[in-house]
PDB file of C-alpha atoms in Angstrom:
ATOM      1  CA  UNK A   1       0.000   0.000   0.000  1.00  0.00           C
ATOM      2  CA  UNK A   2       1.589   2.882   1.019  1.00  0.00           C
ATOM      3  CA  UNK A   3       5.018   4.497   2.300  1.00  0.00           C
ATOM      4  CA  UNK A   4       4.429   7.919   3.522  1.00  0.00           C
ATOM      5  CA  UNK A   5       6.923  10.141   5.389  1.00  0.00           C
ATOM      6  CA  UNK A   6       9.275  13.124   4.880  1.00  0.00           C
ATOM      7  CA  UNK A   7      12.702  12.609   3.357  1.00  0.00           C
ATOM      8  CA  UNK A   8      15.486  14.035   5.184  1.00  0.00           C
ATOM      9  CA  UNK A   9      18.906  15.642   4.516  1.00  0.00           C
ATOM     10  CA  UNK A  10      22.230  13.688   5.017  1.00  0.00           C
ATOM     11  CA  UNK A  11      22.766  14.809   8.867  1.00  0.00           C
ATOM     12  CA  UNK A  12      23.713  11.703  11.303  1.00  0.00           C
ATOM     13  CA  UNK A  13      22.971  11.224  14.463  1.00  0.00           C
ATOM     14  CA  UNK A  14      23.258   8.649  17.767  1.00  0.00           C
ATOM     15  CA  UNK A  15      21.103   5.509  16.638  1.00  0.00           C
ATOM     16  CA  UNK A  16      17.828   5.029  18.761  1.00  0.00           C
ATOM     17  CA  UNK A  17      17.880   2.836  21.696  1.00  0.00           C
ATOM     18  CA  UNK A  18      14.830   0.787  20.030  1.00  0.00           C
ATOM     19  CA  UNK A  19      15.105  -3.114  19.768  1.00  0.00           C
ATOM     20  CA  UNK A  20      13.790  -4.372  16.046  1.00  0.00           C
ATOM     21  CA  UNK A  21      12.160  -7.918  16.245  1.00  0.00           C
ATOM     22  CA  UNK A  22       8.880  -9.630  14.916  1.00  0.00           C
ATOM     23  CA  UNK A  23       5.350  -7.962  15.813  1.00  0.00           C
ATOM     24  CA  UNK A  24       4.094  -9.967  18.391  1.00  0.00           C
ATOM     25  CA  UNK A  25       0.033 -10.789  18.286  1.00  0.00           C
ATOM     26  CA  UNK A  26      -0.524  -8.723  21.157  1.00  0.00           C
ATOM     27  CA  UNK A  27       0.632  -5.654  20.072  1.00  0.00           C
ATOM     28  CA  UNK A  28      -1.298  -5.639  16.769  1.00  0.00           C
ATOM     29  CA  UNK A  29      -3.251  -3.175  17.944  1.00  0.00           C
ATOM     30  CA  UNK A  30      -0.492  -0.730  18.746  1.00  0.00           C
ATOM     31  CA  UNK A  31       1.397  -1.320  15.333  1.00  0.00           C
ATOM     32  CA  UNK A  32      -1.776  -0.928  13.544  1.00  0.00           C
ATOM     33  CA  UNK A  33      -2.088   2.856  15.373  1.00  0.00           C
ATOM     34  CA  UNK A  34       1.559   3.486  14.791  1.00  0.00           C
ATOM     35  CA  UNK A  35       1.137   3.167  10.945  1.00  0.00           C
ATOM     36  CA  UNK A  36      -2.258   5.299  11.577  1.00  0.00           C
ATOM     37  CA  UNK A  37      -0.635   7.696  12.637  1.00  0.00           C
ATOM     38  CA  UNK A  38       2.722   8.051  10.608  1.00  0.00           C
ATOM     39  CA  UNK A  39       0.298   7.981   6.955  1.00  0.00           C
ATOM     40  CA  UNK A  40      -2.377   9.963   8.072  1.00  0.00           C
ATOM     41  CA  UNK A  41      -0.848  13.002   5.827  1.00  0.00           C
ATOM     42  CA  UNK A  42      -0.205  10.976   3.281  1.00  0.00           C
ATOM     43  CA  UNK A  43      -1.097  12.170  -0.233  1.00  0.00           C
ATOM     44  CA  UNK A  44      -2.406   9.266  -1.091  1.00  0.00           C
ATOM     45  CA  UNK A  45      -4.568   8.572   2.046  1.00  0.00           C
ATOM     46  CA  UNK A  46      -5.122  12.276   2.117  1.00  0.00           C
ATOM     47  CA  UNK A  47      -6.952  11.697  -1.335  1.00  0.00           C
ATOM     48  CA  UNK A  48      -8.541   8.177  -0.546  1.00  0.00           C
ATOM     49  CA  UNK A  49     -10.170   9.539   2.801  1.00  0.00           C
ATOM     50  CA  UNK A  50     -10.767  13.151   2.619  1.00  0.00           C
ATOM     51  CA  UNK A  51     -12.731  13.354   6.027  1.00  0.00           C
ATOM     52  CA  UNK A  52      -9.493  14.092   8.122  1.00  0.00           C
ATOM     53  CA  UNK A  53     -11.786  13.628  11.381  1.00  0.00           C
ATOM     54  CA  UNK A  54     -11.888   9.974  10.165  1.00  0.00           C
ATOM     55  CA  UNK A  55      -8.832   9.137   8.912  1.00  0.00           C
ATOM     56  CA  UNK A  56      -6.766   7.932  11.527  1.00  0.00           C
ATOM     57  CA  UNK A  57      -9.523   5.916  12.651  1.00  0.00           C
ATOM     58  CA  UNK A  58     -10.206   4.476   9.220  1.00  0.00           C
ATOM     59  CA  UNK A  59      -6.472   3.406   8.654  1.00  0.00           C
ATOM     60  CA  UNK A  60      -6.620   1.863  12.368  1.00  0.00           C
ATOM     61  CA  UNK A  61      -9.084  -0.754  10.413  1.00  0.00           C
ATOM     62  CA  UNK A  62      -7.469  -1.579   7.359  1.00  0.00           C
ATOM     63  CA  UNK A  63      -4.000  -1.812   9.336  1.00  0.00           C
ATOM     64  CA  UNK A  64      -5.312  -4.063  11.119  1.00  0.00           C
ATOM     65  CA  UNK A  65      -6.547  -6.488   8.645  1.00  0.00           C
ATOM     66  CA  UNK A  66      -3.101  -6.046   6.962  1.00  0.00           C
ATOM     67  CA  UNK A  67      -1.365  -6.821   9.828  1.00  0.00           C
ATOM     68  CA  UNK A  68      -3.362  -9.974  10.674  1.00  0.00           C
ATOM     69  CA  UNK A  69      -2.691 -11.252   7.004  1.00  0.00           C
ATOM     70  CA  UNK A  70       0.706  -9.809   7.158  1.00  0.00           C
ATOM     71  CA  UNK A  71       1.563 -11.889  10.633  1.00  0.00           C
ATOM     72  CA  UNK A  72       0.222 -15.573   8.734  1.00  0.00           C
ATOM     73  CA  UNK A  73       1.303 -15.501   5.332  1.00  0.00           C
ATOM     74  CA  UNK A  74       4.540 -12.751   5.314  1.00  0.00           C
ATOM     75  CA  UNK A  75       6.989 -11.098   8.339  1.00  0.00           C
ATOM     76  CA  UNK A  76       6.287  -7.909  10.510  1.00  0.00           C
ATOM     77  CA  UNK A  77       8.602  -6.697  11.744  1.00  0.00           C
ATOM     78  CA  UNK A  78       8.478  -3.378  14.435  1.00  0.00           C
ATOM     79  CA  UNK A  79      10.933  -1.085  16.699  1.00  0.00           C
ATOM     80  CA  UNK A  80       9.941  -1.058  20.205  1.00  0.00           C
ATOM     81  CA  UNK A  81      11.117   1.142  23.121  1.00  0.00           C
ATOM     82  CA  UNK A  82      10.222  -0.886  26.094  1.00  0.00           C
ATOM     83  CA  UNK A  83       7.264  -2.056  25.971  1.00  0.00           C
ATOM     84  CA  UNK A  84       6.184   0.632  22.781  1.00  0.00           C
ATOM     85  CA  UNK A  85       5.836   0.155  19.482  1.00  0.00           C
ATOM     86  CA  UNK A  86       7.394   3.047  17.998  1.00  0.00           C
ATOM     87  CA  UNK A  87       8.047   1.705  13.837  1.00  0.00           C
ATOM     88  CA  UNK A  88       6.451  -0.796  11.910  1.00  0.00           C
ATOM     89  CA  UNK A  89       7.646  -2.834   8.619  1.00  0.00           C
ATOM     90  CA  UNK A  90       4.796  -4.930   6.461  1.00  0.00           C
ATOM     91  CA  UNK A  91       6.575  -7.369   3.753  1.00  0.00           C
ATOM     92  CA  UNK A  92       5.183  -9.872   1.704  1.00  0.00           C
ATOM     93  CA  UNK A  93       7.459 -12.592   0.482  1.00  0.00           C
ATOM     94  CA  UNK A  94       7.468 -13.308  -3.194  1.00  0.00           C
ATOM     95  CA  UNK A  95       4.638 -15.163  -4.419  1.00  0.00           C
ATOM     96  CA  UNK A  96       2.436 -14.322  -1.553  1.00  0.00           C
ATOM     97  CA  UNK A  97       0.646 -10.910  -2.453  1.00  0.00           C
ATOM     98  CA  UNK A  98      -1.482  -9.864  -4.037  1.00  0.00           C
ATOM     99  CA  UNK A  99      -3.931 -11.816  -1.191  1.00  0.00           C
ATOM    100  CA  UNK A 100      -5.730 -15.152  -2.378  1.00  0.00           C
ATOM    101  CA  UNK A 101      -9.642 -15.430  -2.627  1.00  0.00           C
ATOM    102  CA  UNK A 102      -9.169 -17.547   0.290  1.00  0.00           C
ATOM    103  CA  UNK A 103      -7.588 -15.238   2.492  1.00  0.00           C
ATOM    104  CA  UNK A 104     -10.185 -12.096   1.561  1.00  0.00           C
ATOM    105  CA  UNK A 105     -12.615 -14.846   2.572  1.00  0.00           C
ATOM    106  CA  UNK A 106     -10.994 -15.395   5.878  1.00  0.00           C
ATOM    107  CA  UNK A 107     -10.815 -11.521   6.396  1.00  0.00           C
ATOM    108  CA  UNK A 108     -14.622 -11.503   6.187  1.00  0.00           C
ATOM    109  CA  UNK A 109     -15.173 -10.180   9.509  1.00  0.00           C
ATOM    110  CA  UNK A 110     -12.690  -7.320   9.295  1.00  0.00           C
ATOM    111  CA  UNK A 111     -13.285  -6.221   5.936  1.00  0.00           C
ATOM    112  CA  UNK A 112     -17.167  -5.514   6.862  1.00  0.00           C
ATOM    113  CA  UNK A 113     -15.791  -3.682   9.745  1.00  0.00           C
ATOM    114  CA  UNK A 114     -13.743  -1.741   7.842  1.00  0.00           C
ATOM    115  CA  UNK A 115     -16.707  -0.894   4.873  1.00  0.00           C
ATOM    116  CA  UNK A 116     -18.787   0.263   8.580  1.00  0.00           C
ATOM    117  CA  UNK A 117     -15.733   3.048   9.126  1.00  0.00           C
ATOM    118  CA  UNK A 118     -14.904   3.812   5.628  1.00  0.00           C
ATOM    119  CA  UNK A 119     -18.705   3.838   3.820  1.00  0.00           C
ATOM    120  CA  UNK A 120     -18.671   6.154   0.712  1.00  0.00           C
ATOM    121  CA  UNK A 121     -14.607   5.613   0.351  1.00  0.00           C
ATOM    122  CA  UNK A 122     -14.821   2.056  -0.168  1.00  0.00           C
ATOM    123  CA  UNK A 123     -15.000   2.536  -4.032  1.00  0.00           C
ATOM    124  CA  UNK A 124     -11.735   4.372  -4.660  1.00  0.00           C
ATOM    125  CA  UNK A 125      -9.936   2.114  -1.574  1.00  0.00           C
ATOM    126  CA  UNK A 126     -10.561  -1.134  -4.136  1.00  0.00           C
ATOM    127  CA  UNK A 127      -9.446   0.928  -7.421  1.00  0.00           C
ATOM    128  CA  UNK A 128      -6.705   1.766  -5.001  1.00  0.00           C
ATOM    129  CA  UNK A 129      -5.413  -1.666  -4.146  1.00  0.00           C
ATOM    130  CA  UNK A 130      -6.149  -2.933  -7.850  1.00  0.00           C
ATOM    131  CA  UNK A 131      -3.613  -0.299  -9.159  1.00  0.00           C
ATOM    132  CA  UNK A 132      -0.757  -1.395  -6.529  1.00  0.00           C
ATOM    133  CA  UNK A 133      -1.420  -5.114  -6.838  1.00  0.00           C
ATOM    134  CA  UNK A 134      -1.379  -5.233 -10.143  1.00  0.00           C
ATOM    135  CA  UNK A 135       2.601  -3.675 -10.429  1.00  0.00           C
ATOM    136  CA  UNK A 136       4.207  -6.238  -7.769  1.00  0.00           C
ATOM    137  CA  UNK A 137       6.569  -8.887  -9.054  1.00  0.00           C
ATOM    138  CA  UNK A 138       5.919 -12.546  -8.338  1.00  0.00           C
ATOM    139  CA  UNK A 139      10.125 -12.918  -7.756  1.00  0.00           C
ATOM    140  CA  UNK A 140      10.002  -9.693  -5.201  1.00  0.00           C
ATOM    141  CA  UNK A 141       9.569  -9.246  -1.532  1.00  0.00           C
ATOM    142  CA  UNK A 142       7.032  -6.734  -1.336  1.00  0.00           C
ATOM    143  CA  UNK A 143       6.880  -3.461   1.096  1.00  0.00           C
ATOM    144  CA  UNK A 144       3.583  -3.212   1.872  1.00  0.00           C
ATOM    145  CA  UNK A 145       3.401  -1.000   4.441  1.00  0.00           C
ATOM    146  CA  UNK A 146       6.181   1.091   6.703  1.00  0.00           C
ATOM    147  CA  UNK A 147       5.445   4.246   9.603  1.00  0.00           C
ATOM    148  CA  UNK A 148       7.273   5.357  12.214  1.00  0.00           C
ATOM    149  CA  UNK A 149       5.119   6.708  15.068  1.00  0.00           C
ATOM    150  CA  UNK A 150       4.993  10.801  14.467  1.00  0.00           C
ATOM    151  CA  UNK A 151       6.363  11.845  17.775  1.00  0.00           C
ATOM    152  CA  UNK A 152       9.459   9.584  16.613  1.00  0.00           C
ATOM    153  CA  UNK A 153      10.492  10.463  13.741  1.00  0.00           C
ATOM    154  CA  UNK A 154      13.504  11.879  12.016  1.00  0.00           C
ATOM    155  CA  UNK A 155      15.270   9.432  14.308  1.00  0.00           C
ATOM    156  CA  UNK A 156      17.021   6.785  12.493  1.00  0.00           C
ATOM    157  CA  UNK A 157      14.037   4.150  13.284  1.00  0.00           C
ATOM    158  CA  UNK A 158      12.912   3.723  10.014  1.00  0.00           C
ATOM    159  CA  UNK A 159      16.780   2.969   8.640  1.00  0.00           C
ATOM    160  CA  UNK A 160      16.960   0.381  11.475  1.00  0.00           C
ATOM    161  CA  UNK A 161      13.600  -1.737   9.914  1.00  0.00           C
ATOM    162  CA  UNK A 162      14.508  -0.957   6.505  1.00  0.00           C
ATOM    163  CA  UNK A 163      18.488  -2.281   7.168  1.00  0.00           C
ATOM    164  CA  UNK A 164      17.442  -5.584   8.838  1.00  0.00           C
ATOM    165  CA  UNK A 165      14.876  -6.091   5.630  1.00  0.00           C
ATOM    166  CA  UNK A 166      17.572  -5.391   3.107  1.00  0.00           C
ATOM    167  CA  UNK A 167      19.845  -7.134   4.625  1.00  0.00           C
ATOM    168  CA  UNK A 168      18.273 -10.503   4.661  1.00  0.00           C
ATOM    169  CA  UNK A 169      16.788  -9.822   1.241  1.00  0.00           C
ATOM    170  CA  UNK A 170      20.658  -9.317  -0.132  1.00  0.00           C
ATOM    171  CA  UNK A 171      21.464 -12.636   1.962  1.00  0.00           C
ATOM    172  CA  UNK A 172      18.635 -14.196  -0.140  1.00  0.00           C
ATOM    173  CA  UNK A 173      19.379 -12.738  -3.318  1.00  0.00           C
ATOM    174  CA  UNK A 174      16.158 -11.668  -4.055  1.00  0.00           C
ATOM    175  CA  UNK A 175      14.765  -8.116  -5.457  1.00  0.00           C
ATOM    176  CA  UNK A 176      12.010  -5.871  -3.358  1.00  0.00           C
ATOM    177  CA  UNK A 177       9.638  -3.402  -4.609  1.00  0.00           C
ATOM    178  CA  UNK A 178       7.688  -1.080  -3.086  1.00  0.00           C
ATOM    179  CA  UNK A 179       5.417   2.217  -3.733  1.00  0.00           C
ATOM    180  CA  UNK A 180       4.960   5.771  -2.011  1.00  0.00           C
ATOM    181  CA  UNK A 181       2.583   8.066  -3.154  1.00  0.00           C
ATOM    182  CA  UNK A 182       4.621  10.993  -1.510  1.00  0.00           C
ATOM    183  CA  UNK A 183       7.270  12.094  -3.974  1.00  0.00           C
ATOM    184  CA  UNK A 184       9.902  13.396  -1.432  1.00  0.00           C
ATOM    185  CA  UNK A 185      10.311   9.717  -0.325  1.00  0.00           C
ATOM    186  CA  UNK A 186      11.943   8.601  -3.536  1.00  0.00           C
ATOM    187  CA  UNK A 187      15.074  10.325  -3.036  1.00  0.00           C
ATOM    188  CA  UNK A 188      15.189   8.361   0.558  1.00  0.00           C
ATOM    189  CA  UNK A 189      14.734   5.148  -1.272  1.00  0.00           C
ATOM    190  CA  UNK A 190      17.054   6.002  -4.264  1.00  0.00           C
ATOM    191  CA  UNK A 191      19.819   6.123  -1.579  1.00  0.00           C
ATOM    192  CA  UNK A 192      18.656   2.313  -0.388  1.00  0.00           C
ATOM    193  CA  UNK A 193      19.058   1.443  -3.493  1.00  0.00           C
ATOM    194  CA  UNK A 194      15.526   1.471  -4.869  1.00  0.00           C
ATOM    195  CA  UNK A 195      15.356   2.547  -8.671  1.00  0.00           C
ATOM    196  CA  UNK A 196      12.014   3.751 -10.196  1.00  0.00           C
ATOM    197  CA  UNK A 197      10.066   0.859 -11.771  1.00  0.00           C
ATOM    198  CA  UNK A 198       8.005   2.529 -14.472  1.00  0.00           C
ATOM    199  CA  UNK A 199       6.321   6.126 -14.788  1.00  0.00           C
ATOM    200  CA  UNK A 200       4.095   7.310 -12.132  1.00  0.00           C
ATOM    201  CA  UNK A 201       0.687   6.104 -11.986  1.00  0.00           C
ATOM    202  CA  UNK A 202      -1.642   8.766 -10.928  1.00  0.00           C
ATOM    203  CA  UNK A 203      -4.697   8.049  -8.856  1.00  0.00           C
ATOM    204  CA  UNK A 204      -6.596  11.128 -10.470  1.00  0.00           C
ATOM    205  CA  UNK A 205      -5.524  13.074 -13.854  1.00  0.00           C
ATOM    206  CA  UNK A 206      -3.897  16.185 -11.652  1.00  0.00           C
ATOM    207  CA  UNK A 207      -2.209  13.467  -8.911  1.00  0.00           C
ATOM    208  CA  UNK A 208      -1.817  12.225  -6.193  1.00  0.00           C
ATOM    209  CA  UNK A 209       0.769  10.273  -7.916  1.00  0.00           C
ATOM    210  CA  UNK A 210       1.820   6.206  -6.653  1.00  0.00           C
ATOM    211  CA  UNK A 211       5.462   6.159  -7.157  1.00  0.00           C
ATOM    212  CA  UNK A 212       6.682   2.575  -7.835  1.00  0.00           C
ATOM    213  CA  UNK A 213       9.982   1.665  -6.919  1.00  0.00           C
ATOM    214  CA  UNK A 214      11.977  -1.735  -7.221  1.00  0.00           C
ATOM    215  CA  UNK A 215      15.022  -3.153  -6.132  1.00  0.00           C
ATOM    216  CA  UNK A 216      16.987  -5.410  -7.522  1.00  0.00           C
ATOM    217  CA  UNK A 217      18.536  -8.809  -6.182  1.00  0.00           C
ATOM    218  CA  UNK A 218      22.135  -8.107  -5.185  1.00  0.00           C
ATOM    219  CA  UNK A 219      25.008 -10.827  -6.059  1.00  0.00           C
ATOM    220  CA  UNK A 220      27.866 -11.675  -3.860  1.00  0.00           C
ATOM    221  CA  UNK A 221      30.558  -9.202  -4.990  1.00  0.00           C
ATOM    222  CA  UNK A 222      27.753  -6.433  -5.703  1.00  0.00           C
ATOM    223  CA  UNK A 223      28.355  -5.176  -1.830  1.00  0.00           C
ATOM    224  CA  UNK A 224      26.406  -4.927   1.770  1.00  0.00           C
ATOM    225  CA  UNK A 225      23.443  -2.779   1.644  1.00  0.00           C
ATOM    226  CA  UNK A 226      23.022   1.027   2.245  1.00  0.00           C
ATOM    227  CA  UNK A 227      23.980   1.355   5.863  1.00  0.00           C
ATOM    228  CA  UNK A 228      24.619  -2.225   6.796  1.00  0.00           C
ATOM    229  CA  UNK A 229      26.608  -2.810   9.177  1.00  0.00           C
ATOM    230  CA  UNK A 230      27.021  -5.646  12.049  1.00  0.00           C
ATOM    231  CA  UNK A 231      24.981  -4.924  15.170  1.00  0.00           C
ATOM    232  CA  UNK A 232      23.725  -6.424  18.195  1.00  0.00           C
ATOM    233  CA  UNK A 233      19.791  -6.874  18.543  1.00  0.00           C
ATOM    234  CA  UNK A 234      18.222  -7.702  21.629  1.00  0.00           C
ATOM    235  CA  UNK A 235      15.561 -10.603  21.557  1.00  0.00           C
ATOM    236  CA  UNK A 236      12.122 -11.091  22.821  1.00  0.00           C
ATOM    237  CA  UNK A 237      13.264 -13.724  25.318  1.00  0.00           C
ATOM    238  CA  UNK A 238      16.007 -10.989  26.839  1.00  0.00           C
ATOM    239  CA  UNK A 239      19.001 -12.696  25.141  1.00  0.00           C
ATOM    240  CA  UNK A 240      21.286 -10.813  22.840  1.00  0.00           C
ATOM    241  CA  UNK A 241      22.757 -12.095  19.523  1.00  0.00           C
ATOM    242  CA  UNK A 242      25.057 -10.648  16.572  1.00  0.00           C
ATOM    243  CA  UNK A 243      23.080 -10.178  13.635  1.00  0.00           C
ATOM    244  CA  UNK A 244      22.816  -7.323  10.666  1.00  0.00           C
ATOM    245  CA  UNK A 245      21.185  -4.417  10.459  1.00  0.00           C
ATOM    246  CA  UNK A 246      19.887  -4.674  13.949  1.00  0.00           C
ATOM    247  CA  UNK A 247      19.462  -2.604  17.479  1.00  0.00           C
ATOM    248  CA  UNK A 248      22.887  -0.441  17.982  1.00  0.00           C
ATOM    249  CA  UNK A 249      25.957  -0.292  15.751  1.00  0.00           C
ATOM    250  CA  UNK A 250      27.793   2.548  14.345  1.00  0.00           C
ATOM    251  CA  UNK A 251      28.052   5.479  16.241  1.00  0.00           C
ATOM    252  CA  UNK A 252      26.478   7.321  13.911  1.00  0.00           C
ATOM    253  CA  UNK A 253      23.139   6.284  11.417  1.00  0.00           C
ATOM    254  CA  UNK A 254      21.578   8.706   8.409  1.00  0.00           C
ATOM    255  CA  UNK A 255      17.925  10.016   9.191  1.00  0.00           C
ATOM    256  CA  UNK A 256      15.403   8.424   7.844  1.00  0.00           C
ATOM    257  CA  UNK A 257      11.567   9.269   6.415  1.00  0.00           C
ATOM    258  CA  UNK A 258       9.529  10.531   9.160  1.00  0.00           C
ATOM    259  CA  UNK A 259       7.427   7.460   8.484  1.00  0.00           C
TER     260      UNK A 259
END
């Protein structure tokens, strides 16, 4: 879906004391009100609910169905600060989005819940999801959805989800894509390595725009990944282990998109 945000300049700071792991069920709730939040200005959910009363509540519902699929059939992963989620990372594996008949069907419940809170938007939310779904490659992970609570941002949380994706993805081999209908994002993504997959497709004749963006699969002596680096990540279970792209490393990590 989407990938809102603002893209900022090349100024470093401390990274964040957040731990990255897996979203756990019980804080599917949170994670759904973190991303909420962070895409509520979004140009594209600006256009798709208008009613900015409702729109926070509105994206609490379909982030939540997202996040449900998202936890079954592809990874989640979030930055928490104790016991707050602060960032949250939707991917897909390849093969695995768009969803299955099957799995709409098993998101009966939440998808009449979330026709209740969105009513007279419903129309332009399918168009919406026809016109993403139909651009993402069957070889790709796919970036469905990535926010960074607003109060947060600017941070470096962001760049600590999006390293630990990339990373495994360049241990895999495999490409990612991704969209963001906010066009000062692209430049952040350019630097992660994203290219631009095709012209922009606009959702209306005078914009908002979806910007779609893909990545390709990186080979052995093609490098690490923007801002990779060896870290140390804490778990869920309170251990510690040496991983990529995790919880502290350099002494220094590049801003990310406020969402």
């Amino acid at each position: 879906m989407e990938h809102g945000g603002t893209a900022e300049g090349p100024a470093r700071r401390q990274p964040p004391p957040d731990v990255v792991g897996p979203l756990q069920p019980r804080d599917r709730t949170a994670a759904a009100a973190v991303l909420a939040a962070a895409l509520a200005e979004d140009p594209g959910y600006s256009h798709l609910f208008p009613v900015r009363a409702r729109r926070e509540r509105e994206l609490r519902e379909v982030y939540r169905m997202t996040l449900a699929d998202g936890m079954r059939h592809g990874r989640v992963l979030v930055t928490k600060l104790g016991d707050e989620v602060t960032g949250v990372l939707a991917l897909y594996p390849p093969g695995t989005y768009p969803m299955s008949a099957g799995r709409w069907l098993r998101q009966g419940l939440r998808l009449a819940r979330i026709a209740l809170f969105t009513r007279e938007h419903s129309g332009g939310i399918i168009r919406f999801g026809e016109l993403t779904s139909q651009g993402v490659p069957c070889d790709a992970w796919y970036v469905e959805a990535f926010g960074v609570r607003p109060d947060l941002q600017r941070a470096g949380r962001g760049s600590l989800l999006l390293r630990r994706f990339l990373d495994d993805v360049d241990r895999a081999g495999v490409p990612s894509y991704l969209e963001t209908t906010k066009h000062d994002n692209v430049g952040y993504y350019h630097s992660r390595g994203y290219t631009d997959a095709h012209e922009p497709v606009p959702l209306t004749p005078d914009g908002p725009f979806i910007y779609p963006m893909t990545r390709p699969a990186r080979t052995a002596d093609a490098g690490p990944a923007a801002d990779a680096g060896p870290t140390t990540d804490a778990r869920t279970d309170g251990g510690t282990r040496t991983d990529t792209g995790a919880r502290t490393g350099p002494d220094t990590v590049e801003d990310d998109p406020a969402a």
